[in-house]
Amino acid sequence: MDIFIQQLLNGLIVGSIYALIALGYTMVYGIMQLINFAHGEIVMIGAMVTITCINVLLDAGVQLPGPLLLLAGLAMAIPVSMLLGFTIERVAYRPLRRAPRLAPLITAIGVSIVLQQAAMLIWGRNYRPFPSILPTEVHDFFGAAITDLQIAIIILAFVLMGGLFFLIEKTRLGRAMRATSQNPDVAGLMGVNINTVISMTFVIGSALGAVAGVMVAANYDQAHAYMGFMIGLKAFTAAVLGGIGNLWGAVIGGILLGIIESLGAGYLGDLTGGFLGSHYKDIFAFVVLIAVLIFRPSGLMGERVAERA
C-alpha cells in the first residue's frame, strides 16, 4: 500500500506538470486548429534560461534565499518564452493561417527542430544540473514520501490552472478567445481583433510552458536541450486523452496520464516478470495515445465538432 500511495503521489506531481503543458497545446488547437509542436521546446527553453540566470546570480555572489533566486530566474525565463511564443506565431504560423492543414503542421515540426538545435548551440548537449537552492525536507504521507518542492509544484500548477480558467471565463480577453474559437470570421465582424487574440493565446501558453519547464528541471534536478521533445509528446498525448480543444480535458488528461505512467513504472517489472523495468515507463504515454485514437478519437471530454463554413 505504501508503494501504491507513493506512485499515486508521483503520478499527481508529474501529471500536474503534464496538464500545465497540455493547456498550451489545447488553447492553440481550440482557436487555430493547429498542433503547435514547438511548444515542448518552449518548455525546455524556459528551464534552461532559468538555470542559466540562477547560475549567473550565484557566480556573481548574490546572496538571496533559494525561492527568491528561483523567482529571479523565472522573471527572466517567462518573458523570454512569451516573446518566443509571440515570434513563432507571428513569423511561422500567421502567414500559413489560410494554407492547407499540412503546411502549418510541417512548419510546426520544423520550428521545433530549429529551436532544439539552437538550444544545443547555446547550452550544449550535456545535462545542466539544477542549482541546489531549494529546501529538500521530506514529509511522510501515509507511508509515502513527498518533499516541499513537490508540494509546491502541485499547488502552483493548480493555482496557475485556476488562474487560466478565470481568465478564459471571466475576462474580456477570455470572451474574445472563446468567440474566436467558435468562429473567427464572425468574431472578427463583431469587433474582435483576431490577430491579437491568437498572439495572446501563444503568449499565455508559452508563459505556462516556461513555468512547467522549471518544475520539470527542479523535480528531476536537471535539464537538457532534448527534454522538450519527450515531455511535449507526453503533454500532447494528455491533451488528446482529455479531448484536445477542451481545457478541462487537458487538466484531467494530464493528471490521468501522469498517474498511469507512474503506476506503470512502479509495477511494470512485476507485471513482466522482470523483463521490463521502470526505465520503459515512456511507452505508456504512447500506448494511451494509440488506444485513444482507436477507441475514442475525440478524447474523454471532447465533442465531435462540425466543420467551419
PDB file of N, CA, C and O in Angstrom, residues 159-223:
ATOM      1  N   VAL A 159      -2.854  26.385  -9.005  1.00  0.00           N
ATOM      2  CA  VAL A 159      -3.128  27.827  -8.939  1.00  0.00           C
ATOM      3  C   VAL A 159      -3.068  28.438 -10.335  1.00  0.00           C
ATOM      4  O   VAL A 159      -3.943  29.229 -10.721  1.00  0.00           O
ATOM      5  N   LEU A 160      -2.055  28.070 -11.115  1.00  0.00           N
ATOM      6  CA  LEU A 160      -1.935  28.598 -12.478  1.00  0.00           C
ATOM      7  C   LEU A 160      -3.080  28.118 -13.365  1.00  0.00           C
ATOM      8  O   LEU A 160      -3.623  28.889 -14.165  1.00  0.00           O
ATOM      9  N   MET A 161      -3.478  26.858 -13.207  1.00  0.00           N
ATOM     10  CA  MET A 161      -4.605  26.360 -13.993  1.00  0.00           C
ATOM     11  C   MET A 161      -5.892  27.075 -13.611  1.00  0.00           C
ATOM     12  O   MET A 161      -6.699  27.428 -14.471  1.00  0.00           O
ATOM     13  N   GLY A 162      -6.069  27.315 -12.308  1.00  0.00           N
ATOM     14  CA  GLY A 162      -7.238  28.067 -11.874  1.00  0.00           C
ATOM     15  C   GLY A 162      -7.232  29.488 -12.404  1.00  0.00           C
ATOM     16  O   GLY A 162      -8.268  30.025 -12.814  1.00  0.00           O
ATOM     17  N   GLY A 163      -6.044  30.121 -12.415  1.00  0.00           N
ATOM     18  CA  GLY A 163      -5.938  31.464 -12.973  1.00  0.00           C
ATOM     19  C   GLY A 163      -6.269  31.501 -14.449  1.00  0.00           C
ATOM     20  O   GLY A 163      -6.924  32.443 -14.928  1.00  0.00           O
ATOM     21  N   LEU A 164      -5.851  30.463 -15.185  1.00  0.00           N
ATOM     22  CA  LEU A 164      -6.169  30.411 -16.619  1.00  0.00           C
ATOM     23  C   LEU A 164      -7.673  30.261 -16.837  1.00  0.00           C
ATOM     24  O   LEU A 164      -8.246  30.930 -17.701  1.00  0.00           O
ATOM     25  N   PHE A 165      -8.317  29.408 -16.045  1.00  0.00           N
ATOM     26  CA  PHE A 165      -9.758  29.233 -16.190  1.00  0.00           C
ATOM     27  C   PHE A 165     -10.504  30.529 -15.866  1.00  0.00           C
ATOM     28  O   PHE A 165     -11.491  30.872 -16.521  1.00  0.00           O
ATOM     29  N   PHE A 166     -10.019  31.253 -14.860  1.00  0.00           N
ATOM     30  CA  PHE A 166     -10.632  32.550 -14.542  1.00  0.00           C
ATOM     31  C   PHE A 166     -10.468  33.515 -15.704  1.00  0.00           C
ATOM     32  O   PHE A 166     -11.403  34.231 -16.073  1.00  0.00           O
ATOM     33  N   LEU A 167      -9.269  33.534 -16.300  1.00  0.00           N
ATOM     34  CA  LEU A 167      -9.014  34.406 -17.441  1.00  0.00           C
ATOM     35  C   LEU A 167      -9.952  34.086 -18.597  1.00  0.00           C
ATOM     36  O   LEU A 167     -10.530  34.986 -19.224  1.00  0.00           O
ATOM     37  N   ILE A 168     -10.122  32.798 -18.885  1.00  0.00           N
ATOM     38  CA  ILE A 168     -10.945  32.388 -20.019  1.00  0.00           C
ATOM     39  C   ILE A 168     -12.416  32.687 -19.782  1.00  0.00           C
ATOM     40  O   ILE A 168     -13.140  33.116 -20.686  1.00  0.00           O
ATOM     41  N   GLU A 169     -12.879  32.491 -18.567  1.00  0.00           N
ATOM     42  CA  GLU A 169     -14.314  32.578 -18.292  1.00  0.00           C
ATOM     43  C   GLU A 169     -14.786  33.966 -17.868  1.00  0.00           C
ATOM     44  O   GLU A 169     -15.945  34.314 -18.086  1.00  0.00           O
ATOM     45  N   LYS A 170     -13.906  34.773 -17.275  1.00  0.00           N
ATOM     46  CA  LYS A 170     -14.376  35.985 -16.607  1.00  0.00           C
ATOM     47  C   LYS A 170     -13.801  37.286 -17.167  1.00  0.00           C
ATOM     48  O   LYS A 170     -14.212  38.363 -16.717  1.00  0.00           O
ATOM     49  N   THR A 171     -12.892  37.228 -18.101  1.00  0.00           N
ATOM     50  CA  THR A 171     -12.277  38.468 -18.589  1.00  0.00           C
ATOM     51  C   THR A 171     -12.679  38.741 -20.032  1.00  0.00           C
ATOM     52  O   THR A 171     -13.155  37.851 -20.747  1.00  0.00           O
ATOM     53  N   ARG A 172     -12.444  39.973 -20.445  1.00  0.00           N
ATOM     54  CA  ARG A 172     -12.771  40.361 -21.813  1.00  0.00           C
ATOM     55  C   ARG A 172     -11.923  39.592 -22.826  1.00  0.00           C
ATOM     56  O   ARG A 172     -12.421  39.168 -23.869  1.00  0.00           O
ATOM     57  N   LEU A 173     -10.626  39.412 -22.505  1.00  0.00           N
ATOM     58  CA  LEU A 173      -9.766  38.631 -23.388  1.00  0.00           C
ATOM     59  C   LEU A 173     -10.270  37.204 -23.496  1.00  0.00           C
ATOM     60  O   LEU A 173     -10.277  36.607 -24.583  1.00  0.00           O
ATOM     61  N   GLY A 174     -10.694  36.637 -22.373  1.00  0.00           N
ATOM     62  CA  GLY A 174     -11.220  35.279 -22.399  1.00  0.00           C
ATOM     63  C   GLY A 174     -12.458  35.149 -23.264  1.00  0.00           C
ATOM     64  O   GLY A 174     -12.607  34.170 -24.011  1.00  0.00           O
ATOM     65  N   ARG A 175     -13.347  36.127 -23.208  1.00  0.00           N
ATOM     66  CA  ARG A 175     -14.544  36.091 -24.061  1.00  0.00           C
ATOM     67  C   ARG A 175     -14.152  36.187 -25.532  1.00  0.00           C
ATOM     68  O   ARG A 175     -14.739  35.511 -26.387  1.00  0.00           O
ATOM     69  N   ALA A 176     -13.153  37.014 -25.811  1.00  0.00           N
ATOM     70  CA  ALA A 176     -12.687  37.128 -27.194  1.00  0.00           C
ATOM     71  C   ALA A 176     -12.066  35.820 -27.670  1.00  0.00           C
ATOM     72  O   ALA A 176     -12.254  35.408 -28.818  1.00  0.00           O
ATOM     73  N   MET A 177     -11.348  35.137 -26.782  1.00  0.00           N
ATOM     74  CA  MET A 177     -10.754  33.858 -27.141  1.00  0.00           C
ATOM     75  C   MET A 177     -11.833  32.808 -27.393  1.00  0.00           C
ATOM     76  O   MET A 177     -11.738  32.023 -28.349  1.00  0.00           O
ATOM     77  N   ARG A 178     -12.865  32.793 -26.573  1.00  0.00           N
ATOM     78  CA  ARG A 178     -13.950  31.824 -26.772  1.00  0.00           C
ATOM     79  C   ARG A 178     -14.715  32.123 -28.051  1.00  0.00           C
ATOM     80  O   ARG A 178     -15.115  31.203 -28.779  1.00  0.00           O
ATOM     81  N   ALA A 179     -14.908  33.404 -28.334  1.00  0.00           N
ATOM     82  CA  ALA A 179     -15.598  33.772 -29.573  1.00  0.00           C
ATOM     83  C   ALA A 179     -14.777  33.379 -30.799  1.00  0.00           C
ATOM     84  O   ALA A 179     -15.309  32.857 -31.783  1.00  0.00           O
ATOM     85  N   THR A 180     -13.467  33.610 -30.729  1.00  0.00           N
ATOM     86  CA  THR A 180     -12.601  33.246 -31.843  1.00  0.00           C
ATOM     87  C   THR A 180     -12.577  31.738 -32.040  1.00  0.00           C
ATOM     88  O   THR A 180     -12.535  31.247 -33.170  1.00  0.00           O
ATOM     89  N   SER A 181     -12.612  31.006 -30.934  1.00  0.00           N
ATOM     90  CA  SER A 181     -12.633  29.561 -31.021  1.00  0.00           C
ATOM     91  C   SER A 181     -13.898  29.059 -31.706  1.00  0.00           C
ATOM     92  O   SER A 181     -13.861  28.113 -32.497  1.00  0.00           O
ATOM     93  N   GLN A 182     -15.032  29.702 -31.432  1.00  0.00           N
ATOM     94  CA  GLN A 182     -16.293  29.284 -32.036  1.00  0.00           C
ATOM     95  C   GLN A 182     -16.329  29.572 -33.534  1.00  0.00           C
ATOM     96  O   GLN A 182     -16.661  28.713 -34.341  1.00  0.00           O
ATOM     97  N   ASN A 183     -15.991  30.805 -33.907  1.00  0.00           N
ATOM     98  CA  ASN A 183     -15.995  31.181 -35.315  1.00  0.00           C
ATOM     99  C   ASN A 183     -15.172  32.461 -35.489  1.00  0.00           C
ATOM    100  O   ASN A 183     -15.661  33.551 -35.169  1.00  0.00           O
ATOM    101  N   PRO A 184     -13.943  32.342 -35.955  1.00  0.00           N
ATOM    102  CA  PRO A 184     -13.078  33.526 -36.038  1.00  0.00           C
ATOM    103  C   PRO A 184     -13.605  34.592 -36.989  1.00  0.00           C
ATOM    104  O   PRO A 184     -13.438  35.790 -36.729  1.00  0.00           O
ATOM    105  N   ASP A 185     -14.242  34.197 -38.076  1.00  0.00           N
ATOM    106  CA  ASP A 185     -14.739  35.189 -39.033  1.00  0.00           C
ATOM    107  C   ASP A 185     -15.861  36.031 -38.424  1.00  0.00           C
ATOM    108  O   ASP A 185     -15.874  37.256 -38.548  1.00  0.00           O
ATOM    109  N   VAL A 186     -16.797  35.374 -37.759  1.00  0.00           N
ATOM    110  CA  VAL A 186     -17.891  36.098 -37.112  1.00  0.00           C
ATOM    111  C   VAL A 186     -17.356  36.952 -35.970  1.00  0.00           C
ATOM    112  O   VAL A 186     -17.786  38.101 -35.778  1.00  0.00           O
ATOM    113  N   ALA A 187     -16.397  36.414 -35.195  1.00  0.00           N
ATOM    114  CA  ALA A 187     -15.808  37.189 -34.105  1.00  0.00           C
ATOM    115  C   ALA A 187     -15.140  38.446 -34.646  1.00  0.00           C
ATOM    116  O   ALA A 187     -15.228  39.527 -34.043  1.00  0.00           O
ATOM    117  N   GLY A 188     -14.465  38.330 -35.802  1.00  0.00           N
ATOM    118  CA  GLY A 188     -13.848  39.498 -36.408  1.00  0.00           C
ATOM    119  C   GLY A 188     -14.864  40.539 -36.823  1.00  0.00           C
ATOM    120  O   GLY A 188     -14.648  41.744 -36.654  1.00  0.00           O
ATOM    121  N   LEU A 189     -16.012  40.088 -37.341  1.00  0.00           N
ATOM    122  CA  LEU A 189     -17.073  41.022 -37.729  1.00  0.00           C
ATOM    123  C   LEU A 189     -17.673  41.726 -36.519  1.00  0.00           C
ATOM    124  O   LEU A 189     -18.180  42.842 -36.629  1.00  0.00           O
ATOM    125  N   MET A 190     -17.599  41.085 -35.351  1.00  0.00           N
ATOM    126  CA  MET A 190     -18.138  41.680 -34.124  1.00  0.00           C
ATOM    127  C   MET A 190     -17.131  42.578 -33.409  1.00  0.00           C
ATOM    128  O   MET A 190     -17.394  43.047 -32.305  1.00  0.00           O
ATOM    129  N   GLY A 191     -15.975  42.815 -34.030  1.00  0.00           N
ATOM    130  CA  GLY A 191     -15.005  43.749 -33.460  1.00  0.00           C
ATOM    131  C   GLY A 191     -13.839  43.119 -32.732  1.00  0.00           C
ATOM    132  O   GLY A 191     -13.014  43.835 -32.156  1.00  0.00           O
ATOM    133  N   VAL A 192     -13.750  41.792 -32.732  1.00  0.00           N
ATOM    134  CA  VAL A 192     -12.636  41.122 -32.072  1.00  0.00           C
ATOM    135  C   VAL A 192     -11.413  41.160 -32.986  1.00  0.00           C
ATOM    136  O   VAL A 192     -11.504  40.816 -34.163  1.00  0.00           O
ATOM    137  N   ASN A 193     -10.282  41.571 -32.436  1.00  0.00           N
ATOM    138  CA  ASN A 193      -9.027  41.570 -33.190  1.00  0.00           C
ATOM    139  C   ASN A 193      -8.463  40.153 -33.162  1.00  0.00           C
ATOM    140  O   ASN A 193      -7.835  39.729 -32.180  1.00  0.00           O
ATOM    141  N   ILE A 194      -8.677  39.421 -34.237  1.00  0.00           N
ATOM    142  CA  ILE A 194      -8.307  38.006 -34.271  1.00  0.00           C
ATOM    143  C   ILE A 194      -6.802  37.821 -34.105  1.00  0.00           C
ATOM    144  O   ILE A 194      -6.347  36.925 -33.374  1.00  0.00           O
ATOM    145  N   ASN A 195      -6.015  38.666 -34.765  1.00  0.00           N
ATOM    146  CA  ASN A 195      -4.560  38.532 -34.667  1.00  0.00           C
ATOM    147  C   ASN A 195      -4.072  38.701 -33.237  1.00  0.00           C
ATOM    148  O   ASN A 195      -3.203  37.950 -32.758  1.00  0.00           O
ATOM    149  N   THR A 196      -4.639  39.677 -32.523  1.00  0.00           N
ATOM    150  CA  THR A 196      -4.244  39.898 -31.133  1.00  0.00           C
ATOM    151  C   THR A 196      -4.635  38.718 -30.259  1.00  0.00           C
ATOM    152  O   THR A 196      -3.861  38.275 -29.400  1.00  0.00           O
ATOM    153  N   VAL A 197      -5.830  38.186 -30.463  1.00  0.00           N
ATOM    154  CA  VAL A 197      -6.302  37.053 -29.655  1.00  0.00           C
ATOM    155  C   VAL A 197      -5.402  35.843 -29.862  1.00  0.00           C
ATOM    156  O   VAL A 197      -4.993  35.180 -28.898  1.00  0.00           O
ATOM    157  N   ILE A 198      -5.072  35.549 -31.102  1.00  0.00           N
ATOM    158  CA  ILE A 198      -4.222  34.388 -31.388  1.00  0.00           C
ATOM    159  C   ILE A 198      -2.826  34.591 -30.812  1.00  0.00           C
ATOM    160  O   ILE A 198      -2.240  33.679 -30.210  1.00  0.00           O
ATOM    161  N   SER A 199      -2.280  35.792 -30.962  1.00  0.00           N
ATOM    162  CA  SER A 199      -0.956  36.067 -30.393  1.00  0.00           C
ATOM    163  C   SER A 199      -0.964  35.912 -28.882  1.00  0.00           C
ATOM    164  O   SER A 199      -0.032  35.334 -28.291  1.00  0.00           O
ATOM    165  N   MET A 200      -2.016  36.414 -28.227  1.00  0.00           N
ATOM    166  CA  MET A 200      -2.108  36.287 -26.774  1.00  0.00           C
ATOM    167  C   MET A 200      -2.251  34.832 -26.341  1.00  0.00           C
ATOM    168  O   MET A 200      -1.776  34.438 -25.277  1.00  0.00           O
ATOM    169  N   THR A 201      -2.914  34.025 -27.160  1.00  0.00           N
ATOM    170  CA  THR A 201      -3.019  32.598 -26.853  1.00  0.00           C
ATOM    171  C   THR A 201      -1.643  31.956 -26.816  1.00  0.00           C
ATOM    172  O   THR A 201      -1.319  31.191 -25.900  1.00  0.00           O
ATOM    173  N   PHE A 202      -0.806  32.272 -27.802  1.00  0.00           N
ATOM    174  CA  PHE A 202       0.560  31.750 -27.818  1.00  0.00           C
ATOM    175  C   PHE A 202       1.367  32.295 -26.645  1.00  0.00           C
ATOM    176  O   PHE A 202       2.152  31.560 -26.028  1.00  0.00           O
ATOM    177  N   VAL A 203       1.196  33.552 -26.330  1.00  0.00           N
ATOM    178  CA  VAL A 203       1.956  34.173 -25.245  1.00  0.00           C
ATOM    179  C   VAL A 203       1.597  33.534 -23.901  1.00  0.00           C
ATOM    180  O   VAL A 203       2.481  33.187 -23.102  1.00  0.00           O
ATOM    181  N   ILE A 204       0.309  33.365 -23.643  1.00  0.00           N
ATOM    182  CA  ILE A 204      -0.125  32.772 -22.372  1.00  0.00           C
ATOM    183  C   ILE A 204       0.331  31.323 -22.268  1.00  0.00           C
ATOM    184  O   ILE A 204       0.843  30.878 -21.230  1.00  0.00           O
ATOM    185  N   GLY A 205       0.147  30.567 -23.348  1.00  0.00           N
ATOM    186  CA  GLY A 205       0.596  29.182 -23.333  1.00  0.00           C
ATOM    187  C   GLY A 205       2.097  29.059 -23.123  1.00  0.00           C
ATOM    188  O   GLY A 205       2.564  28.158 -22.411  1.00  0.00           O
ATOM    189  N   SER A 206       2.857  29.972 -23.706  1.00  0.00           N
ATOM    190  CA  SER A 206       4.315  29.951 -23.545  1.00  0.00           C
ATOM    191  C   SER A 206       4.721  30.276 -22.106  1.00  0.00           C
ATOM    192  O   SER A 206       5.677  29.698 -21.581  1.00  0.00           O
ATOM    193  N   ALA A 207       4.006  31.199 -21.472  1.00  0.00           N
ATOM    194  CA  ALA A 207       4.300  31.524 -20.077  1.00  0.00           C
ATOM    195  C   ALA A 207       4.059  30.314 -19.178  1.00  0.00           C
ATOM    196  O   ALA A 207       4.880  29.988 -18.304  1.00  0.00           O
ATOM    197  N   LEU A 208       2.936  29.628 -19.386  1.00  0.00           N
ATOM    198  CA  LEU A 208       2.660  28.414 -18.609  1.00  0.00           C
ATOM    199  C   LEU A 208       3.714  27.345 -18.893  1.00  0.00           C
ATOM    200  O   LEU A 208       4.147  26.628 -17.981  1.00  0.00           O
ATOM    201  N   GLY A 209       4.126  27.241 -20.152  1.00  0.00           N
ATOM    202  CA  GLY A 209       5.152  26.267 -20.514  1.00  0.00           C
ATOM    203  C   GLY A 209       6.483  26.546 -19.844  1.00  0.00           C
ATOM    204  O   GLY A 209       7.184  25.618 -19.422  1.00  0.00           O
ATOM    205  N   ALA A 210       6.856  27.824 -19.726  1.00  0.00           N
ATOM    206  CA  ALA A 210       8.113  28.171 -19.066  1.00  0.00           C
ATOM    207  C   ALA A 210       8.102  27.741 -17.606  1.00  0.00           C
ATOM    208  O   ALA A 210       9.075  27.166 -17.098  1.00  0.00           O
ATOM    209  N   VAL A 211       6.989  27.997 -16.925  1.00  0.00           N
ATOM    210  CA  VAL A 211       6.881  27.587 -15.520  1.00  0.00           C
ATOM    211  C   VAL A 211       6.934  26.066 -15.413  1.00  0.00           C
ATOM    212  O   VAL A 211       7.594  25.508 -14.525  1.00  0.00           O
ATOM    213  N   ALA A 212       6.237  25.381 -16.320  1.00  0.00           N
ATOM    214  CA  ALA A 212       6.257  23.919 -16.304  1.00  0.00           C
ATOM    215  C   ALA A 212       7.666  23.382 -16.537  1.00  0.00           C
ATOM    216  O   ALA A 212       8.073  22.388 -15.922  1.00  0.00           O
ATOM    217  N   GLY A 213       8.425  24.019 -17.425  1.00  0.00           N
ATOM    218  CA  GLY A 213       9.789  23.585 -17.675  1.00  0.00           C
ATOM    219  C   GLY A 213      10.661  23.696 -16.433  1.00  0.00           C
ATOM    220  O   GLY A 213      11.478  22.812 -16.143  1.00  0.00           O
ATOM    221  N   VAL A 214      10.483  24.764 -15.677  1.00  0.00           N
ATOM    222  CA  VAL A 214      11.233  24.921 -14.427  1.00  0.00           C
ATOM    223  C   VAL A 214      10.811  23.859 -13.416  1.00  0.00           C
ATOM    224  O   VAL A 214      11.644  23.326 -12.673  1.00  0.00           O
ATOM    225  N   MET A 215       9.520  23.534 -13.389  1.00  0.00           N
ATOM    226  CA  MET A 215       9.050  22.470 -12.497  1.00  0.00           C
ATOM    227  C   MET A 215       9.718  21.141 -12.827  1.00  0.00           C
ATOM    228  O   MET A 215      10.149  20.410 -11.938  1.00  0.00           O
ATOM    229  N   VAL A 216       9.803  20.829 -14.112  1.00  0.00           N
ATOM    230  CA  VAL A 216      10.444  19.580 -14.532  1.00  0.00           C
ATOM    231  C   VAL A 216      11.914  19.576 -14.117  1.00  0.00           C
ATOM    232  O   VAL A 216      12.416  18.593 -13.544  1.00  0.00           O
ATOM    233  N   ALA A 217      12.620  20.663 -14.410  1.00  0.00           N
ATOM    234  CA  ALA A 217      14.043  20.734 -14.088  1.00  0.00           C
ATOM    235  C   ALA A 217      14.282  20.653 -12.587  1.00  0.00           C
ATOM    236  O   ALA A 217      15.213  19.970 -12.129  1.00  0.00           O
ATOM    237  N   ALA A 218      13.454  21.336 -11.807  1.00  0.00           N
ATOM    238  CA  ALA A 218      13.622  21.310 -10.356  1.00  0.00           C
ATOM    239  C   ALA A 218      13.280  19.942  -9.780  1.00  0.00           C
ATOM    240  O   ALA A 218      13.937  19.466  -8.842  1.00  0.00           O
ATOM    241  N   ASN A 219      12.258  19.288 -10.338  1.00  0.00           N
ATOM    242  CA  ASN A 219      11.837  17.986  -9.816  1.00  0.00           C
ATOM    243  C   ASN A 219      12.864  16.906 -10.114  1.00  0.00           C
ATOM    244  O   ASN A 219      13.092  16.014  -9.286  1.00  0.00           O
ATOM    245  N   TYR A 220      13.493  16.962 -11.296  1.00  0.00           N
ATOM    246  CA  TYR A 220      14.470  15.946 -11.689  1.00  0.00           C
ATOM    247  C   TYR A 220      15.913  16.413 -11.524  1.00  0.00           C
ATOM    248  O   TYR A 220      16.849  15.681 -11.868  1.00  0.00           O
ATOM    249  N   ASP A 221      16.101  17.642 -11.025  1.00  0.00           N
ATOM    250  CA  ASP A 221      17.428  18.196 -10.739  1.00  0.00           C
ATOM    251  C   ASP A 221      18.304  18.346 -11.975  1.00  0.00           C
ATOM    252  O   ASP A 221      19.537  18.384 -11.869  1.00  0.00           O
ATOM    253  N   GLN A 222      17.697  18.463 -13.164  1.00  0.00           N
ATOM    254  CA  GLN A 222      18.499  18.621 -14.366  1.00  0.00           C
ATOM    255  C   GLN A 222      17.612  19.042 -15.531  1.00  0.00           C
ATOM    256  O   GLN A 222      16.384  18.919 -15.479  1.00  0.00           O
ATOM    257  N   ALA A 223      18.271  19.539 -16.565  1.00  0.00           N
ATOM    258  CA  ALA A 223      17.584  19.898 -17.807  1.00  0.00           C
ATOM    259  C   ALA A 223      18.577  19.728 -18.943  1.00  0.00           C
ATOM    260  O   ALA A 223      19.794  19.732 -18.733  1.00  0.00           O
TER     261      ALA A 223
END
